[in-house]
């Protein structure tokens, strides 16, 4: 019999639902993908919609005599960090694989966003035998300047890993991105799909053969920005899980087993992939009744029990307004990533009419969906401040985001460069950003549901590609009219 907790949880979620009109998920989905155009590096195409951005980083890779143009700037700066960029690509691909049939015309926009990254990641993996390029732009130099990507004059240093300077984490994440995206393009561009998968296999083999954390090899070039705090075992499991799904080759299943048990986290992010890997692997147990993957199903459900409020094993805090609160630094990145896992696991459960237990509490799929919807709606404006944390969505959204290109006049308005320091005048002003980075999701409010909307408060006001990438799937789910 279901515990009293479950009924209380479900009733409170349902009563919440009846008190407000749902946001326009279809519009939010469209804008969440449009955001990626604002993060583009390289030569911009003629159909670029965010016209305040221009081509940039056109000599990237030249210092190493390779072409590393393209890809995305990770957040509000002008650096290309491949570790979070590859995770962004994996999550965009997973969104398309799980929810593509519900995306309508946005599926093509999703493919475009993915390909902008994969074209670059292929260059990084194929340019020099025995090397994987993992970033462009000196982050320490870049972070001292406030200038448009079109004007940047900071060193475009090229970073790489190799057998003598390994980076199993960034290599396995790159392999995950290439393997996941290969399935996205399998029917629409088979030749490109085959190239992605073949490259994914080689990069994964490199990650397995030469073990080590890229933070150890590159130190201050990637730390403290994107250190691999959780180590590289989670990426090895994650990368192998994606290659397993893309190839069905038992080699990858056996490799995952050889690594032994993983952590039991209560978080999912660009750094810690365990929970994502468990949900991905659990798919085989839930949908295909494959007992070889039962262990991961259990791990995925343990994770859900740590997230659900009032679950006996919950370790997740919630604000008074109902927002999941994990860490003060860019909290919404964890909210969107965990929400993706909630929605996706619930989808697997629904298709096979499954339930699970958190202690004595029976959890049905709608318990996960209700929580997921609450997080999505909060981000889109159903919160104490009635503020959308997606830029350009509704009338009340962050106007002073921590983002160089958005905060400085575009070239169309001011053709001359302001130089490294000249842009700080715009940075310090209280004026709203002149350019709207449509669809960008910022770091979000604090634990008291407060949001000051200050450009210098980067932990809350800075957008990032990996915040948006994980949000695409849940938006597509609710845009398709899926509700509890």
Short mmCIF file of C-alpha atoms in Angstrom, two decimals:
data_model
loop_
_atom_site.label_atom_id
_atom_site.label_comp_id
_atom_site.label_asym_id
_atom_site.label_seq_id
_atom_site.Cartn_x
_atom_site.Cartn_y
_atom_site.Cartn_z
CA UNK A 1 0.00 0.00 0.00
CA UNK A 2 1.25 3.54 -0.76
CA UNK A 3 2.55 5.46 2.22
CA UNK A 4 0.85 8.63 3.52
CA UNK A 5 3.92 10.55 2.32
CA UNK A 6 3.22 9.74 -1.29
CA UNK A 7 -0.35 10.99 -1.18
CA UNK A 8 0.71 14.16 0.62
CA UNK A 9 3.44 14.74 -1.96
CA UNK A 10 1.11 14.14 -4.89
CA UNK A 11 -1.74 16.22 -3.48
CA UNK A 12 0.52 19.17 -2.73
CA UNK A 13 1.92 19.02 -6.25
CA UNK A 14 -1.57 18.84 -7.76
CA UNK A 15 -2.89 21.72 -5.65
CA UNK A 16 0.09 23.79 -6.75
CA UNK A 17 -0.78 23.04 -10.33
CA UNK A 18 -4.30 24.33 -9.99
CA UNK A 19 -3.18 27.73 -8.68
CA UNK A 20 -1.43 29.02 -11.81
CA UNK A 21 -1.51 28.78 -15.56
CA UNK A 22 1.38 26.82 -17.04
CA UNK A 23 4.02 28.83 -18.93
CA UNK A 24 4.29 28.56 -22.71
CA UNK A 25 6.67 25.61 -22.92
CA UNK A 26 6.78 25.64 -26.71
CA UNK A 27 8.04 29.24 -26.72
CA UNK A 28 10.55 28.43 -23.98
CA UNK A 29 11.82 25.42 -25.96
CA UNK A 30 12.35 27.54 -29.05
CA UNK A 31 14.20 30.22 -27.08
CA UNK A 32 16.31 27.72 -25.14
CA UNK A 33 17.78 26.54 -28.47
CA UNK A 34 18.07 30.03 -29.95
CA UNK A 35 20.37 30.89 -27.03
CA UNK A 36 23.13 28.72 -28.51
CA UNK A 37 23.46 31.11 -31.45
CA UNK A 38 24.60 33.77 -28.99
CA UNK A 39 27.41 31.49 -27.78
CA UNK A 40 28.79 30.63 -31.20
CA UNK A 41 32.47 30.99 -31.97
CA UNK A 42 33.80 30.94 -35.51
CA UNK A 43 32.39 32.23 -38.80
CA UNK A 44 28.67 32.85 -38.38
CA UNK A 45 26.26 31.70 -41.10
CA UNK A 46 23.90 33.95 -43.06
CA UNK A 47 20.88 32.63 -41.14
CA UNK A 48 22.26 33.77 -37.76
CA UNK A 49 19.23 35.14 -35.91
CA UNK A 50 20.93 36.89 -32.99
CA UNK A 51 22.33 39.54 -35.30
CA UNK A 52 24.19 41.49 -32.58
CA UNK A 53 26.78 38.70 -32.68
CA UNK A 54 29.40 38.55 -35.46
CA UNK A 55 32.14 36.12 -36.44
CA UNK A 56 34.92 35.66 -33.89
CA UNK A 57 37.89 33.45 -33.02
CA UNK A 58 38.71 32.98 -36.71
CA UNK A 59 42.38 32.21 -36.06
CA UNK A 60 41.72 29.71 -33.26
CA UNK A 61 44.23 26.87 -33.45
CA UNK A 62 46.73 28.78 -35.60
CA UNK A 63 49.34 28.85 -32.83
CA UNK A 64 49.38 25.03 -33.04
CA UNK A 65 49.10 25.07 -36.87
CA UNK A 66 45.63 23.49 -36.80
CA UNK A 67 42.10 24.73 -37.50
CA UNK A 68 40.15 24.88 -34.24
CA UNK A 69 37.56 27.44 -35.29
CA UNK A 70 33.96 26.96 -34.25
CA UNK A 71 32.37 25.55 -31.13
CA UNK A 72 30.86 27.51 -28.26
CA UNK A 73 31.96 29.94 -25.60
CA UNK A 74 30.93 28.26 -22.37
CA UNK A 75 29.28 31.13 -20.53
CA UNK A 76 29.77 34.90 -20.29
CA UNK A 77 33.44 34.80 -21.27
CA UNK A 78 35.30 34.21 -24.55
CA UNK A 79 37.02 30.91 -23.80
CA UNK A 80 36.27 27.53 -25.37
CA UNK A 81 36.45 24.93 -22.60
CA UNK A 82 35.88 21.52 -24.20
CA UNK A 83 34.99 19.69 -20.97
CA UNK A 84 31.72 21.56 -20.36
CA UNK A 85 31.18 22.01 -24.12
CA UNK A 86 31.26 18.26 -24.68
CA UNK A 87 28.82 17.72 -21.78
CA UNK A 88 26.56 20.37 -23.31
CA UNK A 89 26.69 18.44 -26.60
CA UNK A 90 25.92 15.13 -24.91
CA UNK A 91 22.91 16.61 -23.10
CA UNK A 92 21.57 18.31 -26.24
CA UNK A 93 21.92 14.99 -28.04
CA UNK A 94 20.22 13.05 -25.24
CA UNK A 95 17.37 15.56 -25.33
CA UNK A 96 16.94 15.01 -29.06
CA UNK A 97 17.10 11.22 -28.72
CA UNK A 98 14.55 11.05 -25.89
CA UNK A 99 12.23 13.88 -26.90
CA UNK A 100 12.91 14.54 -30.59
CA UNK A 101 9.52 13.20 -31.70
CA UNK A 102 7.88 15.77 -29.42
CA UNK A 103 9.99 18.72 -30.60
CA UNK A 104 8.30 19.39 -33.93
CA UNK A 105 10.19 22.01 -35.93
CA UNK A 106 12.58 22.55 -33.01
CA UNK A 107 14.21 19.18 -33.65
CA UNK A 108 16.01 20.65 -36.64
CA UNK A 109 17.15 23.62 -34.54
CA UNK A 110 18.42 21.16 -31.96
CA UNK A 111 20.42 19.32 -34.63
CA UNK A 112 21.91 22.62 -35.80
CA UNK A 113 22.95 23.46 -32.23
CA UNK A 114 24.51 20.01 -31.79
CA UNK A 115 26.35 20.12 -35.10
CA UNK A 116 27.89 23.50 -34.30
CA UNK A 117 29.62 21.74 -31.42
CA UNK A 118 30.36 18.38 -33.05
CA UNK A 119 32.03 19.94 -36.10
CA UNK A 120 34.44 21.59 -33.66
CA UNK A 121 34.90 18.51 -31.46
CA UNK A 122 35.73 16.44 -34.55
CA UNK A 123 38.49 18.92 -35.41
CA UNK A 124 39.82 18.66 -31.87
CA UNK A 125 39.91 14.86 -32.05
CA UNK A 126 41.22 14.47 -35.58
CA UNK A 127 43.63 17.37 -36.21
CA UNK A 128 46.78 15.78 -34.77
CA UNK A 129 47.33 12.02 -34.29
CA UNK A 130 47.90 11.13 -30.64
CA UNK A 131 46.49 14.43 -29.38
CA UNK A 132 43.09 15.62 -28.28
CA UNK A 133 42.68 19.39 -28.22
CA UNK A 134 40.60 20.38 -25.21
CA UNK A 135 40.32 24.16 -25.26
CA UNK A 136 41.20 27.47 -26.87
CA UNK A 137 41.86 30.75 -25.07
CA UNK A 138 43.88 31.56 -21.97
CA UNK A 139 41.20 31.75 -19.25
CA UNK A 140 43.35 33.75 -16.86
CA UNK A 141 44.03 36.40 -19.49
CA UNK A 142 40.45 36.37 -20.74
CA UNK A 143 38.90 36.86 -17.32
CA UNK A 144 40.90 40.06 -16.78
CA UNK A 145 39.25 41.67 -19.80
CA UNK A 146 35.69 42.72 -20.61
CA UNK A 147 35.38 42.79 -24.39
CA UNK A 148 33.19 41.43 -27.14
CA UNK A 149 34.22 38.05 -28.58
CA UNK A 150 34.53 39.85 -31.93
CA UNK A 151 37.27 42.10 -30.46
CA UNK A 152 39.16 39.81 -28.12
CA UNK A 153 42.92 40.35 -28.14
CA UNK A 154 43.81 38.00 -25.29
CA UNK A 155 46.01 34.93 -26.03
CA UNK A 156 44.15 32.20 -27.92
CA UNK A 157 46.35 29.54 -26.34
CA UNK A 158 45.62 25.99 -27.45
CA UNK A 159 45.39 23.21 -24.85
CA UNK A 160 45.61 19.48 -25.44
CA UNK A 161 45.95 16.11 -23.75
CA UNK A 162 48.13 13.23 -24.97
CA UNK A 163 49.52 9.87 -23.79
CA UNK A 164 52.15 11.69 -21.73
CA UNK A 165 49.66 14.29 -20.42
CA UNK A 166 46.42 12.31 -20.15
CA UNK A 167 42.89 13.53 -19.69
CA UNK A 168 40.54 10.57 -19.32
CA UNK A 169 37.71 12.82 -18.11
CA UNK A 170 37.67 15.29 -21.01
CA UNK A 171 38.40 12.50 -23.54
CA UNK A 172 35.60 10.24 -22.28
CA UNK A 173 33.16 13.18 -22.20
CA UNK A 174 34.17 14.02 -25.79
CA UNK A 175 33.56 10.38 -26.72
CA UNK A 176 30.14 10.54 -25.04
CA UNK A 177 29.25 13.66 -27.04
CA UNK A 178 30.35 12.13 -30.34
CA UNK A 179 28.60 8.80 -29.64
CA UNK A 180 25.34 10.42 -28.52
CA UNK A 181 25.30 12.82 -31.47
CA UNK A 182 26.05 9.97 -33.90
CA UNK A 183 22.60 8.57 -33.06
CA UNK A 184 20.97 11.97 -33.59
CA UNK A 185 22.32 12.06 -37.17
CA UNK A 186 22.00 8.34 -37.93
CA UNK A 187 18.98 8.68 -40.23
CA UNK A 188 19.30 12.27 -41.45
CA UNK A 189 23.04 12.19 -42.30
CA UNK A 190 24.39 8.60 -42.16
CA UNK A 191 27.87 9.51 -43.41
CA UNK A 192 28.33 12.18 -40.75
CA UNK A 193 26.93 9.80 -38.14
CA UNK A 194 29.50 7.14 -39.05
CA UNK A 195 32.33 9.68 -38.76
CA UNK A 196 31.10 10.76 -35.32
CA UNK A 197 30.88 7.18 -34.08
CA UNK A 198 34.24 6.09 -35.47
CA UNK A 199 35.88 9.11 -33.83
CA UNK A 200 34.03 8.46 -30.56
CA UNK A 201 35.47 4.93 -30.41
CA UNK A 202 39.04 6.18 -30.94
CA UNK A 203 38.73 8.95 -28.36
CA UNK A 204 37.20 6.55 -25.83
CA UNK A 205 40.04 4.11 -26.37
CA UNK A 206 42.49 6.94 -25.68
CA UNK A 207 40.59 7.78 -22.45
CA UNK A 208 40.76 4.13 -21.33
CA UNK A 209 44.35 3.46 -22.34
CA UNK A 210 45.97 6.59 -20.90
CA UNK A 211 44.44 7.16 -17.47
CA UNK A 212 44.66 10.49 -15.71
CA UNK A 213 42.72 13.65 -14.88
CA UNK A 214 43.08 16.57 -17.26
CA UNK A 215 43.23 18.92 -14.29
CA UNK A 216 46.56 17.31 -13.33
CA UNK A 217 47.93 17.77 -16.85
CA UNK A 218 46.72 21.33 -17.44
CA UNK A 219 46.39 22.70 -13.85
CA UNK A 220 45.86 26.49 -13.85
CA UNK A 221 44.67 26.49 -17.47
CA UNK A 222 41.48 24.66 -16.48
CA UNK A 223 41.38 25.15 -12.71
CA UNK A 224 39.56 26.61 -10.89
CA UNK A 225 37.28 27.14 -13.90
CA UNK A 226 36.48 23.55 -14.90
CA UNK A 227 38.56 21.30 -12.67
CA UNK A 228 37.58 17.66 -12.74
CA UNK A 229 36.65 17.59 -9.07
CA UNK A 230 34.88 14.22 -9.17
CA UNK A 231 37.80 12.44 -10.84
CA UNK A 232 37.54 10.64 -14.17
CA UNK A 233 35.86 7.33 -13.30
CA UNK A 234 32.41 8.86 -13.76
CA UNK A 235 33.34 10.03 -17.27
CA UNK A 236 34.71 6.58 -18.15
CA UNK A 237 31.37 5.02 -17.13
CA UNK A 238 29.41 7.79 -18.90
CA UNK A 239 31.44 7.59 -22.12
CA UNK A 240 31.23 3.79 -22.18
CA UNK A 241 27.48 3.95 -21.47
CA UNK A 242 26.96 6.16 -24.51
CA UNK A 243 29.11 3.95 -26.73
CA UNK A 244 27.19 0.96 -25.43
CA UNK A 245 23.92 2.59 -26.48
CA UNK A 246 25.33 3.66 -29.86
CA UNK A 247 26.97 0.31 -30.75
CA UNK A 248 25.39 -2.36 -28.51
CA UNK A 249 28.93 -3.75 -28.23
CA UNK A 250 29.31 -5.84 -25.05
CA UNK A 251 32.91 -4.59 -24.81
CA UNK A 252 31.61 -1.37 -23.27
CA UNK A 253 29.26 -3.18 -20.86
CA UNK A 254 32.13 -5.34 -19.67
CA UNK A 255 34.40 -2.33 -19.34
CA UNK A 256 31.84 -0.55 -17.14
CA UNK A 257 31.58 -3.68 -14.96
CA UNK A 258 35.37 -3.83 -14.66
CA UNK A 259 35.38 -0.36 -13.10
CA UNK A 260 33.35 -1.62 -10.14
CA UNK A 261 30.67 0.32 -8.29
CA UNK A 262 30.45 4.07 -8.67
CA UNK A 263 29.59 6.83 -6.26
CA UNK A 264 26.01 7.37 -5.08
CA UNK A 265 25.69 11.11 -5.70
CA UNK A 266 22.79 13.49 -5.16
CA UNK A 267 23.94 15.78 -7.96
CA UNK A 268 24.41 15.69 -11.74
CA UNK A 269 26.54 18.20 -13.63
CA UNK A 270 29.27 18.82 -16.20
CA UNK A 271 31.68 17.48 -13.57
CA UNK A 272 29.84 14.58 -11.90
CA UNK A 273 28.22 12.17 -14.38
CA UNK A 274 27.42 9.16 -12.18
CA UNK A 275 23.67 9.84 -11.87
CA UNK A 276 23.33 10.49 -15.60
CA UNK A 277 25.17 7.26 -16.40
CA UNK A 278 22.90 5.29 -14.03
CA UNK A 279 19.73 6.63 -15.65
CA UNK A 280 21.12 6.02 -19.12
CA UNK A 281 22.14 2.45 -18.27
CA UNK A 282 18.88 1.79 -16.38
CA UNK A 283 17.04 2.23 -19.67
CA UNK A 284 18.09 -1.30 -20.63
CA UNK A 285 16.78 -2.71 -17.36
CA UNK A 286 13.47 -0.82 -17.42
CA UNK A 287 12.59 -0.92 -21.12
CA UNK A 288 14.32 -4.15 -22.18
CA UNK A 289 14.02 -6.13 -18.92
CA UNK A 290 17.77 -6.80 -19.19
CA UNK A 291 18.92 -8.07 -15.78
CA UNK A 292 22.54 -7.21 -16.59
CA UNK A 293 21.59 -3.58 -15.99
CA UNK A 294 19.49 -4.05 -12.84
CA UNK A 295 22.32 -2.66 -10.69
CA UNK A 296 22.12 0.68 -12.52
CA UNK A 297 18.34 0.77 -12.20
CA UNK A 298 18.77 0.46 -8.44
CA UNK A 299 21.42 3.20 -8.46
CA UNK A 300 19.15 5.48 -10.52
CA UNK A 301 16.30 4.96 -8.07
CA UNK A 302 18.57 5.60 -5.08
CA UNK A 303 19.45 8.88 -6.75
CA UNK A 304 15.77 9.79 -7.17
CA UNK A 305 15.18 9.05 -3.48
CA UNK A 306 17.91 11.57 -2.60
CA UNK A 307 16.16 14.22 -4.70
CA UNK A 308 12.48 13.78 -3.84
CA UNK A 309 11.36 16.04 -0.98
CA UNK A 310 10.23 14.18 2.14
CA UNK A 311 11.75 10.92 0.91
CA UNK A 312 13.34 9.12 3.89
CA UNK A 313 16.75 9.38 2.20
CA UNK A 314 16.35 12.85 0.69
CA UNK A 315 19.48 15.00 0.88
CA UNK A 316 18.14 17.82 -1.28
CA UNK A 317 17.15 21.24 0.04
CA UNK A 318 14.29 23.27 -1.43
CA UNK A 319 13.63 26.99 -1.16
CA UNK A 320 10.34 28.25 0.26
CA UNK A 321 9.28 28.91 -3.33
CA UNK A 322 9.87 25.25 -4.23
CA UNK A 323 13.20 25.45 -6.09
CA UNK A 324 15.70 22.66 -5.69
CA UNK A 325 18.77 24.19 -4.06
CA UNK A 326 22.06 22.35 -4.38
CA UNK A 327 24.95 24.80 -4.39
CA UNK A 328 25.25 28.59 -4.36
CA UNK A 329 27.42 28.76 -7.49
CA UNK A 330 25.11 28.69 -10.51
CA UNK A 331 22.48 26.55 -8.79
CA UNK A 332 20.21 26.33 -11.84
CA UNK A 333 22.77 24.18 -13.64
CA UNK A 334 22.02 21.41 -11.13
CA UNK A 335 18.29 22.09 -11.25
CA UNK A 336 18.09 21.69 -15.03
CA UNK A 337 20.35 18.62 -15.14
CA UNK A 338 18.54 16.83 -12.31
CA UNK A 339 15.16 17.81 -13.77
CA UNK A 340 16.22 16.15 -17.03
CA UNK A 341 16.93 12.92 -15.15
CA UNK A 342 13.63 13.10 -13.24
CA UNK A 343 11.62 13.55 -16.44
CA UNK A 344 13.52 10.91 -18.38
CA UNK A 345 13.41 8.24 -15.70
CA UNK A 346 9.69 8.92 -15.18
CA UNK A 347 9.21 8.48 -18.93
CA UNK A 348 10.89 5.05 -18.77
CA UNK A 349 8.73 4.12 -15.75
CA UNK A 350 5.50 5.24 -17.44
CA UNK A 351 6.16 3.19 -20.57
CA UNK A 352 6.40 0.00 -18.49
CA UNK A 353 4.02 0.99 -15.64
CA UNK A 354 6.75 0.69 -13.03
CA UNK A 355 7.04 2.05 -9.49
CA UNK A 356 9.78 1.97 -6.89
CA UNK A 357 10.18 2.59 -3.19
CA UNK A 358 12.02 5.19 -1.15
CA UNK A 359 12.00 3.40 2.19
CA UNK A 360 8.32 2.70 2.85
CA UNK A 361 7.14 5.31 0.37
CA UNK A 362 5.82 4.12 -2.98
CA UNK A 363 6.97 6.36 -5.83
CA UNK A 364 4.94 6.43 -9.04
CA UNK A 365 6.13 8.17 -12.22
CA UNK A 366 3.91 11.20 -11.64
CA UNK A 367 5.73 11.98 -8.40
CA UNK A 368 8.87 12.58 -10.49
CA UNK A 369 6.94 14.45 -13.19
CA UNK A 370 5.25 16.74 -10.66
CA UNK A 371 8.61 17.67 -9.16
CA UNK A 372 10.11 18.16 -12.63
CA UNK A 373 7.23 20.41 -13.69
CA UNK A 374 7.58 22.46 -10.51
CA UNK A 375 11.25 23.13 -11.32
CA UNK A 376 10.57 23.98 -14.96
CA UNK A 377 7.72 26.33 -14.01
CA UNK A 378 9.79 28.02 -11.31
CA UNK A 379 12.55 28.79 -13.81
CA UNK A 380 9.98 30.18 -16.25
CA UNK A 381 8.45 32.58 -13.73
CA UNK A 382 6.19 30.68 -11.34
CA UNK A 383 8.15 31.77 -8.26
CA UNK A 384 7.94 34.32 -5.42
CA UNK A 385 9.51 37.10 -7.55
CA UNK A 386 7.38 36.20 -10.61
CA UNK A 387 10.62 36.46 -12.54
CA UNK A 388 11.57 34.24 -15.46
CA UNK A 389 15.19 33.14 -15.18
CA UNK A 390 15.23 32.64 -18.95
CA UNK A 391 16.28 35.86 -20.67
CA UNK A 392 13.67 37.17 -23.11
CA UNK A 393 10.91 34.93 -21.77
CA UNK A 394 7.93 36.88 -20.32
CA UNK A 395 8.22 40.57 -19.46
CA UNK A 396 10.16 40.15 -16.21
CA UNK A 397 13.58 38.54 -16.72
CA UNK A 398 17.23 39.29 -15.80
CA UNK A 399 18.34 42.46 -17.60
CA UNK A 400 21.97 42.72 -16.40
CA UNK A 401 23.41 39.31 -17.10
CA UNK A 402 27.13 38.62 -16.66
CA UNK A 403 27.92 38.20 -20.35
CA UNK A 404 30.42 40.20 -22.37
CA UNK A 405 28.72 40.15 -25.78
CA UNK A 406 25.29 40.91 -24.33
CA UNK A 407 26.50 43.77 -22.10
CA UNK A 408 28.58 45.65 -24.69
CA UNK A 409 27.32 47.58 -27.74
CA UNK A 410 27.33 45.40 -30.85
CA UNK A 411 29.56 46.20 -33.83
CA UNK A 412 26.56 47.53 -35.70
CA UNK A 413 26.22 50.24 -33.04
CA UNK A 414 29.88 50.80 -32.21
CA UNK A 415 32.36 49.48 -34.76
CA UNK A 416 35.58 50.30 -32.89
CA UNK A 417 36.96 48.05 -30.18
CA UNK A 418 36.95 49.23 -26.57
CA UNK A 419 40.05 47.16 -25.77
CA UNK A 420 40.64 44.88 -22.81
CA UNK A 421 39.72 47.41 -20.12
CA UNK A 422 37.40 49.79 -21.94
CA UNK A 423 34.44 47.48 -21.60
CA UNK A 424 34.47 47.64 -17.81
CA UNK A 425 32.63 50.94 -18.04
CA UNK A 426 29.65 49.02 -19.41
CA UNK A 427 30.24 46.25 -16.89
CA UNK A 428 29.90 48.64 -13.93
CA UNK A 429 26.82 50.49 -15.12
CA UNK A 430 23.33 49.75 -13.80
CA UNK A 431 21.91 50.03 -17.33
CA UNK A 432 20.27 46.92 -18.76
CA UNK A 433 22.37 44.98 -21.28
CA UNK A 434 21.91 46.47 -24.78
CA UNK A 435 21.72 43.04 -26.46
CA UNK A 436 19.15 40.44 -25.44
CA UNK A 437 20.70 36.96 -25.20
CA UNK A 438 17.35 35.32 -25.89
CA UNK A 439 16.81 31.99 -24.15
CA UNK A 440 19.80 32.21 -21.80
CA UNK A 441 19.17 30.72 -18.36
CA UNK A 442 21.20 32.42 -15.63
CA UNK A 443 22.68 30.90 -12.46
CA UNK A 444 19.49 31.77 -10.61
CA UNK A 445 18.26 32.96 -7.24
CA UNK A 446 19.76 32.29 -3.82
CA UNK A 447 18.38 29.96 -1.14
CA UNK A 448 15.87 32.63 -0.10
CA UNK A 449 14.38 32.94 -3.63
CA UNK A 450 16.14 36.34 -3.99
CA UNK A 451 17.74 37.56 -7.20
CA UNK A 452 19.51 40.96 -7.24
CA UNK A 453 20.02 41.16 -11.07
CA UNK A 454 23.57 42.49 -10.83
CA UNK A 455 26.10 41.98 -13.58
CA UNK A 456 28.98 41.51 -11.15
CA UNK A 457 27.12 38.78 -9.23
CA UNK A 458 28.31 36.11 -11.65
CA UNK A 459 27.30 33.13 -9.49
CA UNK A 460 23.68 34.14 -10.10
CA UNK A 461 23.68 36.30 -13.23
CA UNK A 462 25.92 34.34 -15.61
CA UNK A 463 24.31 32.04 -18.20
CA UNK A 464 26.04 28.87 -19.44
CA UNK A 465 25.54 26.40 -22.27
CA UNK A 466 25.24 23.42 -19.92
CA UNK A 467 22.39 25.06 -17.97
CA UNK A 468 20.37 25.34 -21.19
CA UNK A 469 21.33 22.01 -22.74
CA UNK A 470 19.79 19.97 -19.92
CA UNK A 471 16.61 22.07 -19.95
CA UNK A 472 15.73 21.26 -23.57
CA UNK A 473 14.44 17.75 -22.79
CA UNK A 474 12.00 18.68 -20.00
CA UNK A 475 10.74 21.66 -22.04
CA UNK A 476 10.08 19.37 -25.01
CA UNK A 477 8.25 16.92 -22.73
CA UNK A 478 5.89 19.55 -21.32
CA UNK A 479 5.55 21.38 -24.64
CA UNK A 480 4.13 18.17 -26.06
CA UNK A 481 1.33 18.36 -23.50
CA UNK A 482 2.81 15.71 -21.25
CA UNK A 483 1.59 16.25 -17.75
CA UNK A 484 0.96 14.03 -14.73
#
